[in-house]
mmCIF file of C-alpha atoms in Angstrom:
data_model
loop_
_atom_site.group_PDB
_atom_site.id
_atom_site.type_symbol
_atom_site.label_atom_id
_atom_site.label_comp_id
_atom_site.label_asym_id
_atom_site.label_seq_id
_atom_site.Cartn_x
_atom_site.Cartn_y
_atom_site.Cartn_z
ATOM 1 C CA MET L 502 98.904 53.452 61.021
ATOM 2 C CA ALA L 503 101.782 55.835 60.017
ATOM 3 C CA LYS L 504 104.362 55.479 57.226
ATOM 4 C CA ASN L 505 108.004 55.077 58.508
ATOM 5 C CA LYS L 506 110.022 57.276 55.964
ATOM 6 C CA LYS L 507 113.358 55.415 56.546
ATOM 7 C CA SER L 508 111.846 51.901 55.537
ATOM 8 C CA GLY L 509 108.399 53.059 54.437
ATOM 9 C CA GLY L 510 106.860 50.205 56.349
ATOM 10 C CA LEU L 511 104.027 50.848 58.469
ATOM 11 C CA ILE L 512 104.228 51.921 61.982
ATOM 12 C CA SER L 513 101.109 51.656 64.917
ATOM 13 C CA THR L 514 99.992 54.730 65.716
ATOM 14 C CA ASN L 515 98.727 52.865 68.642
ATOM 15 C CA LYS L 516 101.299 52.741 71.066
ATOM 16 C CA THR L 517 100.181 50.850 74.176
ATOM 17 C CA VAL L 518 99.059 47.055 73.101
ATOM 18 C CA ALA L 519 98.323 46.071 76.873
ATOM 19 C CA ASP L 520 98.521 47.437 80.182
ATOM 20 C CA ASN L 521 98.759 45.299 83.617
ATOM 21 C CA ARG L 522 96.681 47.973 85.858
ATOM 22 C CA ARG L 523 96.849 45.478 88.809
ATOM 23 C CA ALA L 524 100.947 45.833 88.995
ATOM 24 C CA ASN L 525 100.696 49.254 90.783
ATOM 25 C CA PHE L 526 98.217 47.795 93.188
ATOM 26 C CA ASP L 527 99.958 44.579 93.938
ATOM 27 C CA TYR L 528 103.783 45.664 93.873
ATOM 28 C CA HIS L 529 105.773 48.186 95.204
ATOM 29 C CA ILE L 530 107.869 49.419 91.575
ATOM 30 C CA GLU L 531 111.119 50.563 91.722
ATOM 31 C CA ASP L 532 113.136 50.155 88.664
ATOM 32 C CA LYS L 533 111.444 49.750 85.089
ATOM 33 C CA PHE L 534 113.071 48.191 82.289
ATOM 34 C CA GLU L 535 112.833 48.564 78.761
ATOM 35 C CA ALA L 536 112.772 44.769 77.111
ATOM 36 C CA GLY L 537 112.441 43.387 72.998
ATOM 37 C CA LEU L 538 110.545 40.464 72.548
ATOM 38 C CA VAL L 539 110.766 37.726 70.306
ATOM 39 C CA LEU L 540 107.638 37.059 68.727
ATOM 40 C CA THR L 541 106.796 35.055 65.445
ATOM 41 C CA GLY L 542 104.649 37.021 62.610
ATOM 42 C CA THR L 543 101.150 35.881 63.653
ATOM 43 C CA GLU L 544 101.949 37.748 67.069
ATOM 44 C CA VAL L 545 103.458 40.746 65.526
ATOM 45 C CA LYS L 546 99.932 41.192 63.653
ATOM 46 C CA SER L 547 97.507 40.377 66.318
ATOM 47 C CA LEU L 548 99.350 43.154 69.051
ATOM 48 C CA ARG L 549 99.166 45.679 65.719
ATOM 49 C CA HIS L 550 95.469 44.713 65.820
ATOM 50 C CA GLY L 551 95.808 45.887 69.795
ATOM 51 C CA GLN L 552 94.929 42.214 71.199
ATOM 52 C CA ALA L 553 97.073 41.048 74.301
ATOM 53 C CA MET L 554 96.596 40.112 77.823
ATOM 54 C CA ILE L 555 99.002 40.196 80.169
ATOM 55 C CA ALA L 556 97.247 40.877 83.115
ATOM 56 C CA GLU L 557 97.841 37.467 84.463
ATOM 57 C CA SER L 558 101.103 36.714 83.287
ATOM 58 C CA HIS L 559 104.898 37.200 85.096
ATOM 59 C CA ILE L 560 108.834 37.001 84.099
ATOM 60 C CA ALA L 561 110.936 34.036 85.115
ATOM 61 C CA GLU L 562 114.042 33.415 84.231
ATOM 62 C CA LYS L 563 114.706 29.773 82.197
ATOM 63 C CA ASN L 564 117.884 28.357 81.159
ATOM 64 C CA GLY L 565 119.683 31.666 81.861
ATOM 65 C CA ASP L 566 117.526 33.468 79.288
ATOM 66 C CA ILE L 567 114.308 35.889 81.098
ATOM 67 C CA VAL L 568 110.851 34.263 79.896
ATOM 68 C CA LEU L 569 107.594 36.150 79.638
ATOM 69 C CA LEU L 570 105.176 33.316 80.675
ATOM 70 C CA ASN L 571 101.572 33.225 80.985
ATOM 71 C CA ALA L 572 101.259 36.109 78.207
ATOM 72 C CA HIS L 573 97.827 35.722 75.596
ATOM 73 C CA ILE L 574 98.433 37.070 72.357
ATOM 74 C CA PRO L 575 95.108 35.506 70.640
ATOM 75 C CA GLU L 576 95.674 33.729 66.869
ATOM 76 C CA TYR L 577 95.888 36.079 64.075
ATOM 77 C CA GLN L 578 92.420 35.513 62.151
ATOM 78 C CA GLN L 579 94.051 35.910 58.909
ATOM 79 C CA ALA L 580 96.393 33.538 58.802
ATOM 80 C CA SER L 581 96.570 29.801 57.651
ATOM 81 C CA PRO L 582 96.286 27.645 60.546
ATOM 82 C CA HIS L 583 99.579 25.743 60.217
ATOM 83 C CA LEU L 584 101.263 29.299 60.446
ATOM 84 C CA GLN L 585 99.424 30.200 63.878
ATOM 85 C CA HIS L 586 101.537 30.685 67.202
ATOM 86 C CA GLU L 587 100.489 29.186 70.292
ATOM 87 C CA PRO L 588 98.608 32.089 72.298
ATOM 88 C CA ARG L 589 100.508 31.329 75.712
ATOM 89 C CA ARG L 590 103.611 30.308 74.349
ATOM 90 C CA PRO L 591 107.248 31.308 76.769
ATOM 91 C CA ARG L 592 108.397 34.297 74.907
ATOM 92 C CA LYS L 593 111.803 35.243 75.967
ATOM 93 C CA LEU L 594 112.808 38.734 76.765
ATOM 94 C CA LEU L 595 115.774 40.360 75.197
ATOM 95 C CA LEU L 596 117.883 42.349 77.660
ATOM 96 C CA LYS L 597 121.626 43.467 77.897
ATOM 97 C CA LYS L 598 123.534 40.441 80.296
ATOM 98 C CA LYS L 599 124.013 43.983 81.867
ATOM 99 C CA GLU L 600 120.445 43.946 82.968
ATOM 100 C CA ILE L 601 120.179 40.584 83.003
ATOM 101 C CA GLY L 602 122.360 40.314 85.908
ATOM 102 C CA LYS L 603 120.881 43.103 87.852
ATOM 103 C CA LEU L 604 117.442 41.565 87.913
ATOM 104 C CA LEU L 605 118.041 38.401 88.508
ATOM 105 C CA GLY L 606 121.071 39.267 91.111
ATOM 106 C CA ALA L 607 117.668 40.876 93.012
ATOM 107 C CA VAL L 608 115.214 38.254 92.391
ATOM 108 C CA SER L 609 117.365 35.972 94.045
ATOM 109 C CA ARG L 610 119.379 38.330 96.893
ATOM 110 C CA GLU L 611 116.427 40.285 97.794
ATOM 111 C CA GLY L 612 113.110 38.806 97.249
ATOM 112 C CA TYR L 613 112.520 40.926 94.491
ATOM 113 C CA THR L 614 109.973 39.922 91.770
ATOM 114 C CA ILE L 615 110.703 40.885 87.918
ATOM 115 C CA VAL L 616 106.757 42.385 86.714
ATOM 116 C CA PRO L 617 105.298 42.928 83.028
ATOM 117 C CA LEU L 618 103.925 46.870 83.086
ATOM 118 C CA ARG L 619 103.075 47.331 79.519
ATOM 119 C CA LEU L 620 103.114 45.888 76.140
ATOM 120 C CA PHE L 621 103.749 48.385 73.703
ATOM 121 C CA PHE L 622 105.116 49.604 69.732
ATOM 122 C CA ASN L 623 108.589 52.471 70.118
ATOM 123 C CA ASP L 624 108.934 54.886 68.026
ATOM 124 C CA LYS L 625 110.444 52.507 65.442
ATOM 125 C CA GLY L 626 107.397 50.042 65.569
ATOM 126 C CA LEU L 627 109.030 47.196 67.662
ATOM 127 C CA ALA L 628 106.875 45.530 69.955
ATOM 128 C CA LYS L 629 108.763 46.519 73.780
ATOM 129 C CA LEU L 630 107.502 45.108 77.195
ATOM 130 C CA GLU L 631 108.239 47.511 79.948
ATOM 131 C CA CYS L 632 108.787 45.629 83.088
ATOM 132 C CA ALA L 633 109.912 46.413 86.506
ATOM 133 C CA LEU L 634 111.716 45.307 89.585
ATOM 134 C CA ALA L 635 109.205 45.329 92.445
ATOM 135 C CA LYS L 636 108.083 44.379 96.131
ATOM 136 C CA GLY L 637 104.747 42.658 97.028
ATOM 137 C CA LYS L 638 102.215 44.829 98.980
ATOM 138 C CA LYS L 639 101.325 43.239 102.476
ATOM 139 C CA GLU L 640 97.230 43.427 102.422
ATOM 140 C CA PHE L 641 97.325 46.943 104.770
ATOM 141 C CA ASP L 642 99.769 48.310 101.921
ATOM 142 C CA LYS L 643 97.144 47.957 99.572
ATOM 143 C CA ARG L 644 94.426 49.371 101.967
ATOM 144 C CA GLN L 645 96.507 52.487 102.693
ATOM 145 C CA THR L 646 96.991 52.938 98.630
ATOM 146 C CA GLU L 647 93.280 52.902 98.527
ATOM 147 C CA LYS L 648 92.765 55.584 101.170
ATOM 148 C CA LYS L 649 95.110 57.509 99.212
ATOM 149 C CA ARG L 650 93.801 57.334 95.694
ATOM 150 C CA ASP L 651 90.209 58.054 97.402
ATOM 151 C CA TRP L 652 91.202 60.674 99.328
ATOM 152 C CA ASN L 653 93.005 62.642 96.191
ATOM 153 C CA ARG L 654 90.023 61.815 93.999
ATOM 154 C CA ASP L 655 87.613 63.423 96.749
ATOM 155 C CA LYS L 656 90.094 66.514 97.389
ATOM 156 C CA GLN L 657 89.943 67.062 93.318
ATOM 157 C CA ARG L 658 85.969 66.995 93.617
ATOM 158 C CA ILE L 659 86.228 69.591 96.424
ATOM 159 C CA MET L 660 88.455 71.725 94.340
ATOM 160 C CA ARG L 661 86.602 71.772 91.185
ATOM 161 C CA ASP L 662 83.058 72.238 93.217
ATOM 162 C CA ARG L 663 84.742 75.271 95.042
ATOM 163 C CA GLY L 664 86.713 76.930 91.972
#
C-alpha cells in the first residue's frame, strides 16, 4: 500500500482486483466504459484484500439505472456480523447520463450486451469497473479465435527457437 499525498489515505498498489477473462472469448468487445460502483465499507475492504469474482456477473438495466448483478465480493472477516454486506447483492454503476443512454440504446436496438471486464482501483484509490458493449460470438467464431491464438503461440515458439 502507498500513501496518498493529498488526503494522507492509503491507496492500493494492486490495481486490478478481478478480471473477466472469459469475456474476450465469448464476446466481440466494441466500446469500453469506466464506471464507478456504489459500495459499502466492508465491500471496499474486501476489494482492497483482492477478493472479488466478476466472471459470472452481468450488467442490466433496473429502474433507469445500470446495475452489476451476481458479482461476488466476499464478506470482510474482521467486521462485526451486523455490519456485513450480502456477497451477491446488486451494485449500482455510476455513469454519466449520456453514457447510460448510449449503453441502453445499443442493448435495446442493436442486440448488444454490456459485459463487465475488470474491477480495479484507479489512481485516486476509487473502485472502478471497466465494462464494454459487446456482441456475442457464435461457436465458429470461438473456434477461429482459438486457432488464431494457438497459431500466434506456435509462431512465437518457432521464432524463439530460430533466434
